[in-house]
Amino acid sequence: MRRFLAELRESIRMALGAIATHKLRSCLTLLGVLVGVFSIILVMTAMRAMKNNIEKELGSLGSKTFVIQKMPGAYFGGPEGFMKFMRRNDITFAQARAFQRKAAFVPAVGLQASFWNGELTSRYDRTPPNLSLEGATPGTFITNNWGIIEGRPLLDSDLESTRDVCLLSEDVAKTLFPRGSAVGQRVKAEAISYSVVGVFERAASSEGAQGLAVIPITSALNRYGRRRQITILVQASDPALIDDAMEQSRGVLRAIRKVPPGQEDDFEVLSSDSMIKQFQTVTFAVRTGLALVSSIALLAAGVGIMNIMLVSVTERTREIGIRRAIGAKRRNIMTQFIVEAIVLCEIGGILGVVLGMLGANALAVYLLKLPPAFPVDWAVIGLAICSLVGVVFGSYPAYKAAHLDPIESLRYE
Amino acid sequence: MSLIRLDAICRHYEMGSETVHALRGVSLTIERGEYVAIMGPSGSGKSTLMNLLGCLDSPSSGIYELNGHHVGEMDDDELAEIRNREIGFVFQTFNLLARSSALRNVELPLIYAGVGLEERREIAIAALTDVGLADRLTHKPNEMSGGQRQRVAVARALVNKPSILLADEPTGNLDTRTGAEILELFQNLADKGNTLIVVTHEENVARHAKRIIRVRDGLVASDEPVT
C-alpha cells in the first residue's frame, strides 16, 4: 500500500512534468474537459440557486400548514396539461365554507382569496401600486402565522356584518402612516374607504414581498364579485399529523365537490414538502437533459485526451524503453500513463468547476437576484467524472505503452 | 558458482516466412568480478547476446542462469525486477531522460525498486559523487557534455548495486579523450570488484578488459584472456 502510494506520487510528479513540457498542447487538450465540466457545474449551480430560492418561498408555509387550491404549486408542462387544471371548477366560497364547517379535525382553517391589486392611499402617503387586497377569515391569520402587533384581529362578526374594516401588513402601515398608529385611521382603495383595525407582521422570510391589506372575505365577495377561486389554508395540530390531516381534508372536499369515486381529485392539496417535491419532479427532466448534453461534451473531450495520449506514447517510445530497461514493470508504465491522463483531466475539471461556479453565481446574483449556491456534491461528481474520463480514455494508450517491446523501443529514433 | 552461466543458448526470430538464427548455441560462463569484452562484427549475434545477458530478451532454447536465477523461465514482470536489481545498463547514446535532472535520472531505478524518497536521494547523490558529478546534480542532460552524460548513465547503472554492469558501445558517441576517461572509470569499477561486460567492435576498447569473447555467426568464435 505504502509502495503504491509512493508510486502514485511519483507518477503524478512525472505527469505534471510531462504536461508542463507541452504546455500549449496540454492546454488545448484539457480545454475540452474544462468546457464539459464547466457546463455541468454552470447548469447545476444555477439550478441549485433557483431551487434554494423556490424552496425557501414554498417552505414559508411552515411544517404544520397545507393549502387546498385549484391550481398546482408548480407546473412546467405544455399548454394541454395546463388546460386540465384551468378547466377544473373553482373552489367556491360555498364549498370552502362547507369544508370549514366539516373540518373539525384540525385546529385552524382559513380561507383566502386575492381580489384586487393596486395602490392604497391614506391621508399621508400611498403604497407602491403592487399592493394586494386579500379577502380572509380569522383562521387565515393563524394558518399564515400572521401575528397581530397592533389593534385587534379579524373577527367572525366582521365577516357576518361584511364590515369595511381592514388589517395592514406592517410594511404597508409604516408607509401609509409614517408618524403614529394606523389603527383607527382610514385608507382608500380606488375611492373605497376602509377603516384600519389592526396591523400584523409576517414571517421574516417574506421580507421585500408585496404589501398586503386584508379585509373580511365576505365584504370582498360582495364588492368584487362572487366568482373567485378560494384558497383553503389548513393547519394541523402537529407536523407529524399533517399527512393524516391532508388525507382527511381530501376526502371531505371530494364529498363536498361530489367527485365520483375512482376519479382523480379536481383540486390540489399542497404542503411545503409536497410543493418542493412537485417542483423537483418538474425540474428533474430539465436537469437530466442538461447533464446528458454536458456528458456528450465530456465524451468528445475524452476522445481528444486519447488522441493526445497516443501521440505522447509514440513520442516517448524511447523513454518507455529506458524505463523498462531500468526495471519498470508493465504495470508501472501503465500507471504512469493513466495517471497522466487523469491529471490532465483533473486540471481541466478543477478549472471547469471553479469557472462554472463563478459563472453561475454571477448569473444568479446579478441577473436573477438570488443568493449564491455552491453545490459541493456536483463539484465532487464533476471531478469524479473527470477521473473516469481519464481512466477510460487513458487506458488504451497506457496499455499500448506498457506493451511496447523494450528492445525495439530502446532503438526507436 | 558462476555469476553468469549460458548453456547452449539459441535465439531465433521469425521474420515473415523466414527464420533468422541469431544465436546458434552459445555456452559461456562469467565469474564475479570479471571484466569481459564481447566483440563481433554487425550481424554476428552480438546485440542479441547482449539483450539476453541484459534480460531484455529470453532465449528460444538453452539455459541462462544469472546469480542463481533461471532467467529463461521468467515472465515479463520477473524479468523487469531482475533488470532492476541485477543489471546496470550503459548505452552508446546514453539514454537519459532528457527532461529530468541528473539526480532524477539516477533516482529512477530506485523508484522502481520502491526505495523511499529521502533514502533514494541520498543514494543517488552518493552515486553521482562517485562518478565525479557532485556539482552537476540539478543539470539536465542537454546542459552537460557527452562524457558527463555517460557518467550520469554509469551512476544510474550502479545505483541499485547490480551484479553486472552491461555496457553497449559505451565510447561510441564520445571523442577519444572523453572515451578514455570513461574507460578509466570502468577500470576503477573493475578494480573495486564490479563485474563488467562491455560490448564493442573497437579493438582498443576491448583491450582494456581482462577477457575478450568474440562472436561470429551466432557462435562463440574465440574466448581468451587479454595478454
Short mmCIF file of N, CA, C and O in Angstrom, two decimals, chain B residues 43-103:
data_model
loop_
_atom_site.label_atom_id
_atom_site.label_comp_id
_atom_site.label_asym_id
_atom_site.label_seq_id
_atom_site.Cartn_x
_atom_site.Cartn_y
_atom_site.Cartn_z
N GLY B 43 25.76 -8.15 -37.23
CA GLY B 43 25.12 -9.35 -37.75
C GLY B 43 25.68 -10.62 -37.14
O GLY B 43 25.26 -11.72 -37.48
N SER B 44 26.61 -10.48 -36.19
CA SER B 44 27.22 -11.67 -35.62
C SER B 44 26.37 -12.29 -34.51
O SER B 44 26.62 -13.39 -34.06
N GLY B 45 25.36 -11.54 -34.04
CA GLY B 45 24.57 -12.02 -32.91
C GLY B 45 25.00 -11.36 -31.61
O GLY B 45 24.49 -11.69 -30.54
N LYS B 46 25.92 -10.43 -31.73
CA LYS B 46 26.45 -9.72 -30.57
C LYS B 46 25.36 -8.97 -29.81
O LYS B 46 25.24 -9.06 -28.57
N SER B 47 24.51 -8.25 -30.55
CA SER B 47 23.44 -7.47 -29.90
C SER B 47 22.42 -8.39 -29.25
O SER B 47 21.95 -8.13 -28.14
N THR B 48 22.09 -9.46 -29.95
CA THR B 48 21.14 -10.42 -29.38
C THR B 48 21.69 -10.99 -28.08
O THR B 48 20.97 -11.10 -27.08
N LEU B 49 22.98 -11.31 -28.08
CA LEU B 49 23.61 -11.85 -26.87
C LEU B 49 23.52 -10.83 -25.75
O LEU B 49 23.20 -11.18 -24.60
N MET B 50 23.79 -9.57 -26.10
CA MET B 50 23.74 -8.54 -25.06
C MET B 50 22.32 -8.39 -24.51
O MET B 50 22.12 -8.28 -23.31
N ASN B 51 21.32 -8.40 -25.40
CA ASN B 51 19.93 -8.29 -24.93
C ASN B 51 19.56 -9.45 -24.01
O ASN B 51 18.84 -9.26 -23.02
N LEU B 52 20.08 -10.65 -24.35
CA LEU B 52 19.81 -11.81 -23.50
C LEU B 52 20.49 -11.66 -22.15
O LEU B 52 19.87 -11.88 -21.10
N LEU B 53 21.77 -11.27 -22.19
CA LEU B 53 22.51 -11.09 -20.94
C LEU B 53 21.83 -10.03 -20.07
O LEU B 53 21.80 -10.13 -18.85
N GLY B 54 21.27 -9.00 -20.74
CA GLY B 54 20.62 -7.91 -20.01
C GLY B 54 19.18 -8.20 -19.64
O GLY B 54 18.47 -7.32 -19.15
N CYS B 55 18.73 -9.42 -19.89
CA CYS B 55 17.38 -9.84 -19.53
C CYS B 55 16.31 -9.00 -20.21
O CYS B 55 15.22 -8.82 -19.70
N LEU B 56 16.63 -8.41 -21.35
CA LEU B 56 15.62 -7.71 -22.13
C LEU B 56 14.91 -8.70 -23.03
O LEU B 56 13.85 -8.44 -23.56
N ASP B 57 15.52 -9.86 -23.23
CA ASP B 57 15.02 -10.85 -24.17
C ASP B 57 15.15 -12.22 -23.50
O ASP B 57 15.93 -12.39 -22.56
N SER B 58 14.38 -13.18 -23.98
CA SER B 58 14.51 -14.55 -23.45
C SER B 58 15.00 -15.48 -24.55
O SER B 58 14.65 -15.29 -25.71
N PRO B 59 15.81 -16.49 -24.21
CA PRO B 59 16.32 -17.40 -25.24
C PRO B 59 15.21 -18.30 -25.77
O PRO B 59 14.24 -18.59 -25.07
N SER B 60 15.35 -18.72 -27.04
CA SER B 60 14.40 -19.68 -27.62
C SER B 60 14.62 -21.06 -27.00
O SER B 60 13.68 -21.79 -26.74
N SER B 61 15.90 -21.39 -26.78
CA SER B 61 16.19 -22.63 -26.06
C SER B 61 17.53 -22.46 -25.35
O SER B 61 18.29 -21.53 -25.65
N GLY B 62 17.82 -23.36 -24.45
CA GLY B 62 19.05 -23.25 -23.69
C GLY B 62 18.81 -22.70 -22.30
O GLY B 62 17.69 -22.31 -21.96
N ILE B 63 19.85 -22.69 -21.49
CA ILE B 63 19.72 -22.28 -20.09
C ILE B 63 20.55 -21.02 -19.85
O ILE B 63 21.69 -20.92 -20.27
N TYR B 64 19.93 -20.03 -19.21
CA TYR B 64 20.65 -18.84 -18.77
C TYR B 64 20.46 -18.70 -17.27
O TYR B 64 19.34 -18.49 -16.80
N GLU B 65 21.55 -18.83 -16.55
CA GLU B 65 21.49 -18.67 -15.11
C GLU B 65 22.24 -17.41 -14.73
O GLU B 65 23.41 -17.25 -15.07
N LEU B 66 21.57 -16.51 -14.05
CA LEU B 66 22.21 -15.28 -13.61
C LEU B 66 22.09 -15.20 -12.10
O LEU B 66 20.99 -15.11 -11.57
N ASN B 67 23.23 -15.25 -11.43
CA ASN B 67 23.25 -15.14 -9.97
C ASN B 67 22.27 -16.11 -9.32
O ASN B 67 21.58 -15.80 -8.36
N GLY B 68 22.17 -17.33 -9.92
CA GLY B 68 21.30 -18.36 -9.35
C GLY B 68 19.86 -18.32 -9.84
O GLY B 68 19.06 -19.18 -9.50
N HIS B 69 19.49 -17.28 -10.63
CA HIS B 69 18.12 -17.21 -11.16
C HIS B 69 18.07 -17.83 -12.54
O HIS B 69 18.94 -17.57 -13.36
N HIS B 70 17.05 -18.64 -12.80
CA HIS B 70 16.86 -19.17 -14.14
C HIS B 70 16.09 -18.16 -14.96
O HIS B 70 14.86 -18.08 -14.88
N VAL B 71 16.82 -17.37 -15.74
CA VAL B 71 16.20 -16.24 -16.42
C VAL B 71 15.28 -16.70 -17.55
O VAL B 71 14.24 -16.07 -17.81
N GLY B 72 15.63 -17.78 -18.19
CA GLY B 72 14.87 -18.25 -19.35
C GLY B 72 13.40 -18.52 -19.06
O GLY B 72 12.56 -18.39 -19.93
N GLU B 73 13.09 -18.86 -17.81
CA GLU B 73 11.71 -19.24 -17.50
C GLU B 73 10.90 -18.10 -16.91
O GLU B 73 9.77 -18.30 -16.47
N MET B 74 11.51 -16.90 -16.89
CA MET B 74 10.81 -15.82 -16.18
C MET B 74 9.78 -15.12 -17.05
O MET B 74 9.94 -15.02 -18.25
N ASP B 75 8.74 -14.61 -16.40
CA ASP B 75 7.77 -13.81 -17.16
C ASP B 75 8.22 -12.35 -17.18
O ASP B 75 9.24 -11.99 -16.61
N ASP B 76 7.43 -11.54 -17.83
CA ASP B 76 7.83 -10.15 -18.09
C ASP B 76 8.11 -9.37 -16.81
O ASP B 76 9.10 -8.64 -16.71
N ASP B 77 7.24 -9.52 -15.81
CA ASP B 77 7.41 -8.76 -14.56
C ASP B 77 8.66 -9.18 -13.82
O ASP B 77 9.40 -8.36 -13.27
N GLU B 78 8.90 -10.51 -13.80
CA GLU B 78 10.09 -11.01 -13.11
C GLU B 78 11.36 -10.53 -13.80
O GLU B 78 12.34 -10.16 -13.15
N LEU B 79 11.34 -10.51 -15.13
CA LEU B 79 12.49 -10.00 -15.88
C LEU B 79 12.75 -8.53 -15.54
O LEU B 79 13.90 -8.13 -15.35
N ALA B 80 11.65 -7.75 -15.43
CA ALA B 80 11.80 -6.34 -15.09
C ALA B 80 12.47 -6.20 -13.73
O ALA B 80 13.35 -5.35 -13.53
N GLU B 81 12.07 -7.07 -12.81
CA GLU B 81 12.63 -6.99 -11.47
C GLU B 81 14.12 -7.37 -11.47
O GLU B 81 14.93 -6.74 -10.80
N ILE B 82 14.44 -8.42 -12.27
CA ILE B 82 15.84 -8.83 -12.39
C ILE B 82 16.69 -7.70 -13.00
O ILE B 82 17.77 -7.38 -12.52
N ARG B 83 16.15 -7.08 -14.03
CA ARG B 83 16.87 -5.96 -14.65
C ARG B 83 17.12 -4.87 -13.62
O ARG B 83 18.18 -4.26 -13.57
N ASN B 84 16.10 -4.64 -12.82
CA ASN B 84 16.21 -3.58 -11.82
C ASN B 84 17.27 -3.89 -10.76
O ASN B 84 18.05 -3.03 -10.38
N ARG B 85 17.31 -5.14 -10.31
CA ARG B 85 18.17 -5.49 -9.19
C ARG B 85 19.57 -5.94 -9.61
O ARG B 85 20.55 -5.68 -8.92
N GLU B 86 19.67 -6.66 -10.75
CA GLU B 86 20.91 -7.37 -11.07
C GLU B 86 21.73 -6.70 -12.18
O GLU B 86 22.89 -7.02 -12.34
N ILE B 87 21.08 -5.83 -12.97
CA ILE B 87 21.78 -5.35 -14.16
C ILE B 87 21.77 -3.82 -14.23
O ILE B 87 20.76 -3.18 -13.96
N GLY B 88 22.93 -3.28 -14.55
CA GLY B 88 23.00 -1.85 -14.82
C GLY B 88 23.39 -1.64 -16.27
O GLY B 88 24.40 -2.19 -16.73
N PHE B 89 22.57 -0.87 -16.99
CA PHE B 89 22.84 -0.66 -18.40
C PHE B 89 23.58 0.65 -18.64
O PHE B 89 23.25 1.67 -18.05
N VAL B 90 24.55 0.60 -19.55
CA VAL B 90 25.14 1.83 -20.09
C VAL B 90 25.06 1.72 -21.60
O VAL B 90 25.49 0.73 -22.17
N PHE B 91 24.43 2.73 -22.23
CA PHE B 91 24.19 2.64 -23.67
C PHE B 91 25.10 3.57 -24.45
O PHE B 91 25.62 4.55 -23.91
N GLN B 92 25.21 3.28 -25.73
CA GLN B 92 26.01 4.13 -26.60
C GLN B 92 25.46 5.56 -26.64
O GLN B 92 26.20 6.53 -26.57
N THR B 93 24.13 5.67 -26.72
CA THR B 93 23.51 7.00 -26.82
C THR B 93 23.05 7.52 -25.46
O THR B 93 22.15 8.32 -25.36
N PHE B 94 23.66 7.03 -24.42
CA PHE B 94 23.41 7.46 -23.02
C PHE B 94 22.02 7.09 -22.51
O PHE B 94 21.88 6.61 -21.41
N ASN B 95 20.98 7.36 -23.34
CA ASN B 95 19.61 7.05 -22.94
C ASN B 95 19.25 7.58 -21.56
O ASN B 95 18.74 6.87 -20.71
N LEU B 96 19.48 8.87 -21.38
CA LEU B 96 18.99 9.52 -20.17
C LEU B 96 17.62 10.13 -20.49
O LEU B 96 17.32 10.39 -21.65
N LEU B 97 16.82 10.36 -19.46
CA LEU B 97 15.56 11.06 -19.68
C LEU B 97 15.88 12.54 -19.87
O LEU B 97 16.38 13.20 -18.96
N ALA B 98 15.58 13.05 -21.06
CA ALA B 98 16.07 14.38 -21.45
C ALA B 98 15.52 15.48 -20.57
O ALA B 98 16.19 16.48 -20.34
N ARG B 99 14.30 15.30 -20.06
CA ARG B 99 13.68 16.42 -19.34
C ARG B 99 13.93 16.37 -17.84
O ARG B 99 13.45 17.22 -17.11
N SER B 100 14.67 15.34 -17.40
CA SER B 100 14.90 15.21 -15.96
C SER B 100 16.34 15.54 -15.62
O SER B 100 17.24 15.35 -16.43
N SER B 101 16.52 16.04 -14.41
CA SER B 101 17.86 16.38 -13.95
C SER B 101 18.69 15.10 -13.77
O SER B 101 18.16 14.00 -13.75
N ALA B 102 20.00 15.30 -13.63
CA ALA B 102 20.90 14.16 -13.40
C ALA B 102 20.44 13.36 -12.19
O ALA B 102 20.37 12.13 -12.23
N LEU B 103 20.07 14.09 -11.14
CA LEU B 103 19.66 13.42 -9.92
C LEU B 103 18.41 12.56 -10.15
O LEU B 103 18.36 11.39 -9.74
#
